[in-house]
CSV table of C-alpha atoms in Angstrom, one decimal:
chain,number,residue,atom,x,y,z
A,1,MET,CA,-23.5,-3.4,31.5
A,2,PRO,CA,-20.9,-5.2,33.5
A,3,GLN,CA,-19.8,-3.5,36.9
A,4,GLN,CA,-15.8,-1.6,36.1
A,5,THR,CA,-12.7,-2.5,37.9
A,6,GLU,CA,-11.1,0.7,36.8
A,7,CYS,CA,-12.6,4.2,34.8
A,8,PRO,CA,-12.2,3.6,30.9
A,9,ASN,CA,-10.8,6.8,30.7
A,10,CYS,CA,-7.5,7.2,33.5
A,11,ALA,CA,-7.9,3.4,34.4
A,12,GLU,CA,-8.6,5.0,38.5
A,13,PRO,CA,-9.8,2.2,40.3
A,14,LEU,CA,-13.5,1.7,41.1
A,15,GLY,CA,-15.9,0.6,43.7
A,16,PRO,CA,-18.7,-1.8,43.4
A,17,GLN,CA,-21.5,1.3,44.0
A,18,ASP,CA,-19.3,4.5,41.8
A,19,ALA,CA,-21.6,6.2,39.2
A,20,PHE,CA,-18.6,8.0,39.0
A,21,CYS,CA,-14.9,8.3,38.8
A,22,GLY,CA,-13.6,10.8,42.0
A,23,ALA,CA,-10.3,10.8,39.3
A,24,CYS,CA,-11.9,12.4,36.2
A,25,GLY,CA,-15.0,12.5,37.1
A,26,THR,CA,-15.4,10.3,34.1
A,27,ALA,CA,-20.0,8.9,34.2
A,28,LEU,CA,-19.9,5.5,34.6
A,29,THR,CA,-23.5,4.1,34.4
A,30,GLY,CA,-25.5,3.7,30.7
A,31,PRO,CA,-24.9,1.6,27.8
A,32,PRO,CA,-21.1,1.2,26.6
A,33,THR,CA,-20.1,3.2,23.8
A,34,LEU,CA,-17.3,2.2,21.4
A,35,ARG,CA,-15.0,4.2,23.5
A,36,ASP,CA,-15.9,1.8,26.2
A,37,LEU,CA,-15.3,-0.8,24.2
A,38,PRO,CA,-12.0,-2.8,24.2
A,39,VAL,CA,-10.3,-2.2,21.2
A,40,VAL,CA,-9.2,-6.0,20.0
A,41,PRO,CA,-6.8,-6.5,17.8
A,42,SER,CA,-7.1,-9.6,14.8
A,43,CYS,CA,-4.3,-10.9,12.6
A,44,PRO,CA,-4.4,-8.8,8.6
A,45,HIS,CA,-3.8,-12.3,7.5
A,46,CYS,CA,-6.9,-14.2,9.3
A,47,GLY,CA,-8.8,-12.6,11.4
A,48,SER,CA,-7.5,-14.3,14.5
A,49,VAL,CA,-7.4,-12.6,17.8
A,50,ASP,CA,-4.9,-14.9,19.1
A,51,LEU,CA,-1.7,-13.0,18.9
A,52,ALA,CA,1.7,-13.4,21.2
A,53,ASP,CA,4.8,-12.0,20.8
A,54,GLY,CA,4.0,-10.3,17.3
A,55,TRP,CA,2.7,-13.8,15.4
A,56,CYS,CA,-0.4,-15.0,15.0
A,57,GLN,CA,-1.1,-18.6,16.6
A,58,ALA,CA,-3.9,-19.4,14.2
A,59,CYS,CA,-2.1,-19.0,10.9
A,60,GLY,CA,2.1,-18.4,11.8
A,61,HIS,CA,2.2,-14.9,10.0
A,62,ALA,CA,3.5,-11.8,12.0
A,63,GLN,CA,2.0,-8.7,12.6
A,64,PRO,CA,2.4,-5.8,11.3
A,65,ARG,CA,4.7,-3.0,14.0
A,66,GLU,CA,4.5,0.8,14.3
A,67,ARG,CA,7.7,1.2,12.2
A,68,ASP,CA,6.2,-0.8,9.3
A,69,HIS,CA,4.3,1.8,7.8
A,70,GLN,CA,4.4,5.5,9.9
A,71,GLU,CA,3.4,8.5,8.0
A,72,ARG,CA,3.1,12.5,9.1
A,73,GLU,CA,2.4,15.8,8.0
A,74,THR,CA,2.8,19.2,9.3
A,75,THR,CA,2.7,22.4,7.9
A,76,GLY,CA,5.3,22.5,5.1
A,77,VAL,CA,6.6,18.9,5.1
A,78,ALA,CA,5.3,15.9,4.8
A,79,ALA,CA,6.8,11.7,5.1
A,80,VAL,CA,6.4,8.8,4.8
A,81,SER,CA,8.0,5.2,5.5
A,82,ASP,CA,7.8,1.7,5.2
A,83,ARG,CA,9.7,-1.2,5.5
A,84,GLY,CA,9.2,-2.4,1.7
A,85,LEU,CA,8.6,-6.0,1.3
A,86,ARG,CA,11.9,-7.8,1.9
A,87,HIS,CA,13.0,-6.9,5.0
A,88,HIS,CA,11.4,-8.3,8.3
A,89,ARG,CA,12.0,-4.7,10.1
A,90,ASN,CA,12.1,-1.6,9.0
A,91,GLU,CA,15.4,0.3,9.6
A,92,ASP,CA,14.6,3.9,8.3
A,93,ALA,CA,13.4,6.4,10.6
A,94,PHE,CA,12.3,10.2,10.0
A,95,SER,CA,11.4,13.2,12.1
A,96,VAL,CA,9.5,16.0,10.5
A,97,ALA,CA,9.2,19.9,12.5
A,98,THR,CA,8.3,22.7,12.3
A,99,ALA,CA,10.2,26.1,14.6
A,100,GLU,CA,9.9,29.8,14.7
A,101,LEU,CA,13.3,32.0,14.0
A,102,PRO,CA,13.5,35.2,17.2
A,103,GLY,CA,11.9,37.0,14.2
A,104,GLY,CA,8.7,35.1,13.5
A,105,THR,CA,9.9,33.7,10.7
A,106,PRO,CA,9.3,30.5,10.5
A,107,ALA,CA,11.5,27.2,9.6
A,108,VAL,CA,10.2,23.3,8.2
A,109,LEU,CA,12.4,20.6,9.5
A,110,ALA,CA,13.0,16.7,8.3
A,111,VAL,CA,15.4,14.6,9.1
A,112,VAL,CA,16.0,10.5,7.7
A,113,CYS,CA,18.0,8.8,8.6
A,114,ASP,CA,18.9,5.2,7.4
A,115,GLY,CA,20.3,1.7,9.8
A,116,VAL,CA,23.4,0.8,8.6
A,117,SER,CA,22.4,-3.4,8.2
A,118,SER,CA,25.8,-4.5,8.8
A,119,SER,CA,26.1,-2.8,12.4
A,120,SER,CA,24.2,-4.1,15.3
A,121,ARG,CA,20.4,-2.6,16.5
A,122,PRO,CA,20.3,-0.4,13.3
A,123,ASP,CA,16.8,0.1,13.9
A,124,GLU,CA,18.3,2.0,17.2
A,125,ALA,CA,20.6,3.3,15.9
A,126,SER,CA,18.2,5.7,13.2
A,127,ALA,CA,15.6,6.4,15.3
A,128,THR,CA,17.9,7.6,18.0
A,129,ALA,CA,19.4,10.1,15.2
A,130,VAL,CA,16.3,11.4,14.3
A,131,THR,CA,15.5,12.4,17.5
A,132,ALA,CA,18.3,14.1,18.3
A,133,ALA,CA,19.2,15.9,15.0
A,134,ALA,CA,15.1,17.2,15.1
A,135,ASP,CA,15.6,18.6,19.1
A,136,SER,CA,19.0,20.3,18.5
A,137,LEU,CA,17.4,21.8,15.4
A,138,VAL,CA,14.5,23.7,16.6
A,139,ASN,CA,16.6,24.4,19.3
A,140,ALA,CA,19.0,25.7,17.6
A,141,LEU,CA,17.1,27.8,15.0
A,142,ARG,CA,14.9,28.9,17.8
A,143,ALA,CA,17.8,30.5,19.8
A,144,GLY,CA,19.3,32.3,16.5
A,145,ARG,CA,21.1,30.5,15.0
A,146,GLU,CA,21.9,30.1,11.1
A,147,PRO,CA,20.7,27.0,9.6
A,148,GLY,CA,23.9,26.0,8.9
A,149,GLN,CA,25.3,26.4,12.0
A,150,ALA,CA,22.7,24.7,12.9
A,151,MET,CA,23.1,21.9,10.6
A,152,ARG,CA,26.5,21.3,12.0
A,153,GLU,CA,24.8,21.4,15.5
A,154,ALA,CA,22.0,19.1,14.7
A,155,ILE,CA,24.7,16.3,13.0
A,156,GLY,CA,26.9,16.0,15.9
A,157,ALA,CA,24.2,15.6,17.9
A,158,ALA,CA,22.7,12.7,16.4
A,159,ASN,CA,26.7,11.2,15.8
A,160,ARG,CA,26.9,11.5,20.1
A,161,ALA,CA,23.8,9.9,20.7
A,162,VAL,CA,24.1,6.9,17.9
A,163,SER,CA,27.6,6.0,20.0
A,164,ALA,CA,26.3,6.6,23.3
A,165,LEU,CA,24.0,3.3,22.2
A,166,ALA,CA,27.2,1.4,21.7
A,167,HIS,CA,28.4,2.0,25.2
A,168,ASP,CA,24.7,1.6,27.1
A,169,GLY,CA,25.1,-2.3,28.2
A,170,THR,CA,23.5,-3.7,25.3
A,171,ALA,CA,25.0,-6.5,24.4
A,172,PRO,CA,25.1,-6.7,20.3
A,173,ASP,CA,22.1,-8.6,18.3
A,174,GLY,CA,23.8,-12.9,17.4
A,175,ARG,CA,24.8,-11.5,14.2
A,176,HIS,CA,26.7,-8.0,14.1
A,177,SER,CA,29.6,-6.7,16.3
A,178,ASN,CA,30.1,-3.6,14.9
A,179,ALA,CA,28.5,-1.1,16.9
A,180,PRO,CA,25.3,0.4,16.2
A,181,ALA,CA,25.9,3.2,13.2
A,182,CYS,CA,23.3,5.1,10.3
A,183,THR,CA,23.5,7.4,7.1
A,184,TYR,CA,21.6,10.7,7.9
A,185,VAL,CA,20.0,13.3,5.6
A,186,SER,CA,18.3,16.7,6.8
A,187,ALA,CA,17.0,19.8,5.5
A,188,ILE,CA,15.5,23.6,6.5
A,189,SER,CA,13.3,25.3,4.9
A,190,ALA,CA,14.2,29.1,5.8
A,191,ALA,CA,13.4,32.8,4.6
A,192,GLY,CA,13.5,31.4,1.4
A,193,LEU,CA,16.2,29.8,1.8
A,194,VAL,CA,17.2,25.6,2.4
A,195,THR,CA,20.5,24.0,3.7
A,196,ILE,CA,20.5,20.9,3.2
A,197,GLY,CA,23.3,18.5,5.8
A,198,TRP,CA,24.1,14.7,5.1
A,199,VAL,CA,26.7,12.0,6.6
A,200,GLY,CA,26.6,8.8,4.7
A,201,ASP,CA,24.3,8.0,0.6
A,202,THR,CA,20.6,9.4,2.1
A,203,ARG,CA,19.7,11.6,-0.5
A,204,ALA,CA,18.2,15.2,-1.6
A,205,TYR,CA,16.7,16.4,-4.7
A,206,TRP,CA,15.6,19.0,-5.7
A,207,VAL,CA,12.2,19.2,-7.9
A,208,PRO,CA,10.8,22.0,-9.6
A,209,ASP,CA,7.2,22.3,-10.5
A,210,ASP,CA,8.1,23.1,-14.2
A,211,ARG,CA,10.8,20.2,-15.5
A,212,GLU,CA,10.7,21.8,-18.7
A,213,SER,CA,12.4,24.9,-17.6
A,214,ALA,CA,13.8,24.2,-15.3
A,215,GLU,CA,16.5,20.9,-13.9
A,216,PRO,CA,16.0,18.3,-11.5
A,217,TYR,CA,18.7,18.1,-9.3
A,218,ARG,CA,20.4,16.2,-6.8
A,219,LEU,CA,21.7,17.9,-4.4
A,220,THR,CA,24.0,15.6,-2.2
A,221,GLU,CA,26.9,13.5,-3.0
A,222,ASP,CA,27.1,10.4,-1.3
A,223,ASP,CA,29.3,9.0,0.6
A,224,SER,CA,30.4,5.8,-0.6
A,225,TRP,CA,32.3,3.2,-3.1
A,226,ALA,CA,30.4,4.0,-5.9
A,227,ALA,CA,31.1,7.8,-5.3
A,228,ARG,CA,34.5,7.9,-4.5
A,229,MET,CA,35.4,5.9,-8.3
A,230,VAL,CA,33.4,8.2,-9.7
A,231,ALA,CA,35.1,11.4,-8.0
A,232,ALA,CA,38.9,9.6,-8.5
A,233,GLY,CA,37.6,9.1,-12.5
A,234,LEU,CA,37.5,6.1,-12.8
A,235,MET,CA,34.5,4.5,-13.2
A,236,SER,CA,31.2,6.3,-15.3
A,237,GLU,CA,28.5,6.7,-12.4
A,238,ALA,CA,26.5,3.9,-14.3
A,239,GLU,CA,29.1,1.6,-14.2
A,240,ALA,CA,30.2,1.9,-10.6
A,241,TYR,CA,27.0,1.9,-9.1
A,242,ALA,CA,26.5,-2.0,-10.9
A,243,ASP,CA,29.5,-2.7,-9.3
A,244,PRO,CA,28.6,-5.5,-6.4
A,245,ARG,CA,30.8,-2.7,-4.0
A,246,ALA,CA,28.5,0.5,-4.8
A,247,HIS,CA,26.6,0.3,-2.0
A,248,ALA,CA,29.6,0.7,0.4
A,249,ILE,CA,30.1,3.4,2.4
A,250,THR,CA,32.8,5.5,3.4
A,251,GLY,CA,30.6,7.5,5.9
A,252,TRP,CA,28.7,7.2,8.5
A,253,LEU,CA,27.5,8.3,12.4
A,254,GLY,CA,28.1,5.5,15.2
A,255,ALA,CA,30.8,5.1,17.5
A,256,ASP,CA,33.3,3.6,14.9
A,257,ALA,CA,32.9,6.5,12.7
A,258,GLU,CA,36.5,7.6,11.9
A,259,ASP,CA,37.0,11.3,11.1
A,260,LEU,CA,33.7,11.8,10.7
A,261,ASP,CA,32.8,14.7,7.6
A,262,PRO,CA,29.3,16.1,8.0
A,263,HIS,CA,28.6,18.3,4.7
A,264,THR,CA,26.4,21.2,3.8
A,265,VAL,CA,25.3,22.8,1.3
A,266,GLY,CA,23.2,26.0,1.2
A,267,PHE,CA,20.4,26.0,-2.2
A,268,THR,CA,17.9,29.3,-2.8
A,269,PRO,CA,15.0,27.8,-5.2
A,270,HIS,CA,14.3,31.1,-7.5
A,271,VAL,CA,11.0,28.9,-8.7
A,272,PRO,CA,8.6,26.8,-7.2
A,273,GLY,CA,8.9,23.2,-6.4
A,274,VAL,CA,9.4,20.7,-3.5
A,275,LEU,CA,12.5,19.5,-1.8
A,276,LEU,CA,13.3,15.9,-1.6
A,277,ILE,CA,14.8,13.9,1.1
A,278,CYS,CA,15.2,9.5,1.1
A,279,SER,CA,16.7,7.0,1.6
A,280,ASP,CA,18.1,4.6,-1.1
A,281,GLY,CA,15.8,2.2,-1.1
A,282,LEU,CA,14.0,5.1,-2.7
A,283,TRP,CA,16.3,6.1,-4.8
A,284,ASN,CA,17.8,2.5,-5.9
A,285,TYR,CA,15.1,2.5,-8.4
A,286,ALA,CA,15.3,6.0,-10.2
A,287,GLU,CA,19.2,7.4,-9.3
A,288,ALA,CA,19.0,10.0,-11.7
A,289,ALA,CA,17.6,13.4,-10.3
A,290,THR,CA,15.6,13.7,-14.0
A,291,ASP,CA,14.4,10.1,-13.5
A,292,LEU,CA,13.1,10.3,-9.6
A,293,ALA,CA,11.4,13.7,-10.9
A,294,ALA,CA,9.9,11.7,-13.4
A,295,VAL,CA,7.8,10.0,-10.6
A,296,VAL,CA,7.3,13.0,-8.3
A,297,PRO,CA,3.7,13.8,-9.3
A,298,ALA,CA,3.5,16.9,-10.4
A,299,ASP,CA,0.9,17.9,-7.9
A,300,ALA,CA,3.9,17.4,-5.4
A,301,ARG,CA,3.8,20.7,-3.5
A,302,THR,CA,-0.1,21.2,-3.0
A,303,GLU,CA,0.0,17.5,-2.2
A,304,PRO,CA,2.9,16.6,-0.1
A,305,LEU,CA,1.6,13.8,1.9
A,306,ALA,CA,-0.2,11.6,-1.6
A,307,ALA,CA,3.2,12.8,-3.4
A,308,ALA,CA,5.1,11.3,-0.7
A,309,ARG,CA,3.2,8.3,-0.6
A,310,GLU,CA,2.9,7.7,-4.5
A,311,LEU,CA,7.2,7.5,-4.4
A,312,VAL,CA,7.0,4.9,-2.1
A,313,ARG,CA,3.9,2.7,-3.3
A,314,PHE,CA,6.8,3.4,-6.8
A,315,ALA,CA,9.6,2.2,-4.8
A,316,VAL,CA,7.0,-0.5,-3.4
A,317,GLY,CA,5.5,-1.2,-6.9
A,318,ARG,CA,10.4,-2.0,-7.9
A,319,GLY,CA,10.6,-4.7,-5.9
A,320,GLY,CA,10.4,-3.0,-2.3
A,321,HIS,CA,14.1,-4.8,-1.9
A,322,ASP,CA,14.7,-1.4,0.8
A,323,ASN,CA,12.9,-0.1,3.6
A,324,ILE,CA,11.8,3.2,2.0
A,325,THR,CA,11.4,6.5,3.1
A,326,VAL,CA,10.5,9.7,1.8
A,327,ALA,CA,10.4,13.6,2.9
A,328,LEU,CA,8.5,16.0,1.1
A,329,LEU,CA,9.4,19.9,2.0
A,330,PRO,CA,7.0,22.2,-0.4
A,331,ILE,CA,9.6,25.6,-1.5
A,332,ASP,CA,7.4,28.9,-2.5
A,333,PRO,CA,10.1,31.2,-3.1
A,334,PRO,CA,9.4,34.7,-2.1
A,335,ALA,CA,8.5,37.2,-4.2
A,336,ALA,CA,11.2,40.3,-2.4
A,337,PRO,CA,14.8,38.9,-2.4
A,338,THR,CA,16.1,36.4,0.9
A,339,ALA,CA,18.5,38.4,2.9
A,340,HIS,CA,21.1,36.1,3.6
A,341,ASP,CA,24.5,35.8,1.0
A,342,ASP,CA,24.6,34.3,-2.1
A,343,THR,CA,24.7,30.8,-1.9
A,344,LEU,CA,26.6,28.7,-4.8
A,345,LEU,CA,23.0,27.4,-5.7
A,346,ASP,CA,22.4,30.6,-6.8
A,347,VAL,CA,23.8,31.6,-10.2
A,348,PRO,CA,21.0,30.8,-12.6
A,349,LEU,CA,21.8,26.8,-13.6
A,350,PRO,CA,21.4,26.1,-17.4
A,351,ARG,CA,20.0,22.2,-18.4
A,352,ALA,CA,22.9,19.9,-18.1
A,353,ALA,CA,24.2,17.4,-21.2
A,354,ASP,CA,24.3,14.5,-18.0
A,355,PRO,CA,21.3,12.8,-17.5
A,356,ASP,CA,21.9,12.7,-13.6
A,357,ALA,CA,22.3,16.5,-13.4
A,358,THR,CA,24.2,16.9,-9.7
A,359,VAL,CA,24.7,19.9,-8.8
A,360,PRO,CA,28.6,21.2,-8.1
A,361,LEU,CA,28.9,21.0,-4.7
A,362,ARG,CA,31.6,21.1,-4.5
A,363,THR,CA,35.3,21.1,-6.1
A,364,VAL,CA,37.1,17.8,-5.7
A,365,THR,CA,40.3,16.1,-5.6
A,366,ALA,CA,40.4,13.0,-6.9
A,367,PRO,CA,43.1,10.7,-5.8
A,368,GLU,CA,43.5,7.0,-6.3
A,369,PRO,CA,40.7,5.8,-3.3
A,370,ASP,CA,42.7,4.3,-0.4
A,371,PRO,CA,42.6,0.6,0.1
A,372,THR,CA,43.4,1.0,4.2
A,373,ILE,CA,40.2,3.3,4.4
A,374,PRO,CA,37.6,1.9,6.4
A,375,LEU,CA,34.0,0.6,4.2
A,376,ARG,CA,30.8,-0.4,5.9
A,377,THR,CA,28.5,-2.5,3.9
A,378,VAL,CA,25.1,-2.2,3.6
A,379,ALA,CA,22.2,-4.4,1.9
A,380,ARG,CA,22.3,-4.7,-1.8
A,381,PRO,CA,18.9,-4.1,-3.0
A,382,ASP,CA,18.8,-7.3,-4.1
A,383,ALA,CA,19.6,-8.5,-1.2
A,384,GLY,CA,16.8,-10.0,0.0
């Protein structure tokens, strides 16, 4: 075995006669083990180890990056994010976590953000937002703040963090001059109550286990051109989302977000199911709640990570035109009544005649769209 010049365990410099590391005590004698051997990355396309700056010098292919595909599962939540087939990087980001409320009740949370492609550094914006929001949510819940307040504080924290990127001295990239920006959706599940917060067109859906007697619902309303057209009664939902302007968003996080209007809603599930939050890389291929529920595996509540993987595979199989991120929170309602006040969704909900069963979260006044309202255009699924 060649003489080592540093400890393989802690990188402490070694002398030629050392049999043990003086810093951590690792034995340096004996035959090499798999732990001792260096891991040499190789190109997944041709197997060459001649890699530099993210490219294979033998075949010329770009090499996978950490964010190209990510998975995470913890108690009560699982999430998967994938670059898809058309984008050169993953501009989505997610975070999942658990927290303990002051009384010992567990809480589960997930955050999904989608970087706005027309802004500078969208991948940094989404990563910064999910980190700030998750930290804020965990701290607020542990401190005993009610979920709605915790959600609003988290959206504010995420917006401040993304806005700060515009003033950190980093010049915009060559193609974009807009400040870093992203959309946002997050969910908290605690004590039988689900709380959703969002800005933009990242979405949340409720998918019950029994989809024959209980209706899947979309729990969020997009901040987008298409949603404004539908709310104003100028187009049907199908017409609006078929329009080239459909994905122009009217709400986002970032330094140039005007009049930030975060949305929150409380939801009390009365039957077992899963809460699904996702970027448009998934819902573009199954927009209606019933359509998306049809591709959610039947065992999603008991196998959330496998179900999240399956949903990502579904989107990739449909073309993978955008980055895809999905988080699933299994919900098993408690037998005892919850202690919180009734929410908008506590009343029994009949099966909707509209196949896109969207929960009426609030009454919408339908004025003519204001042409002066700023829009941010995100990459459409067929934009490549």
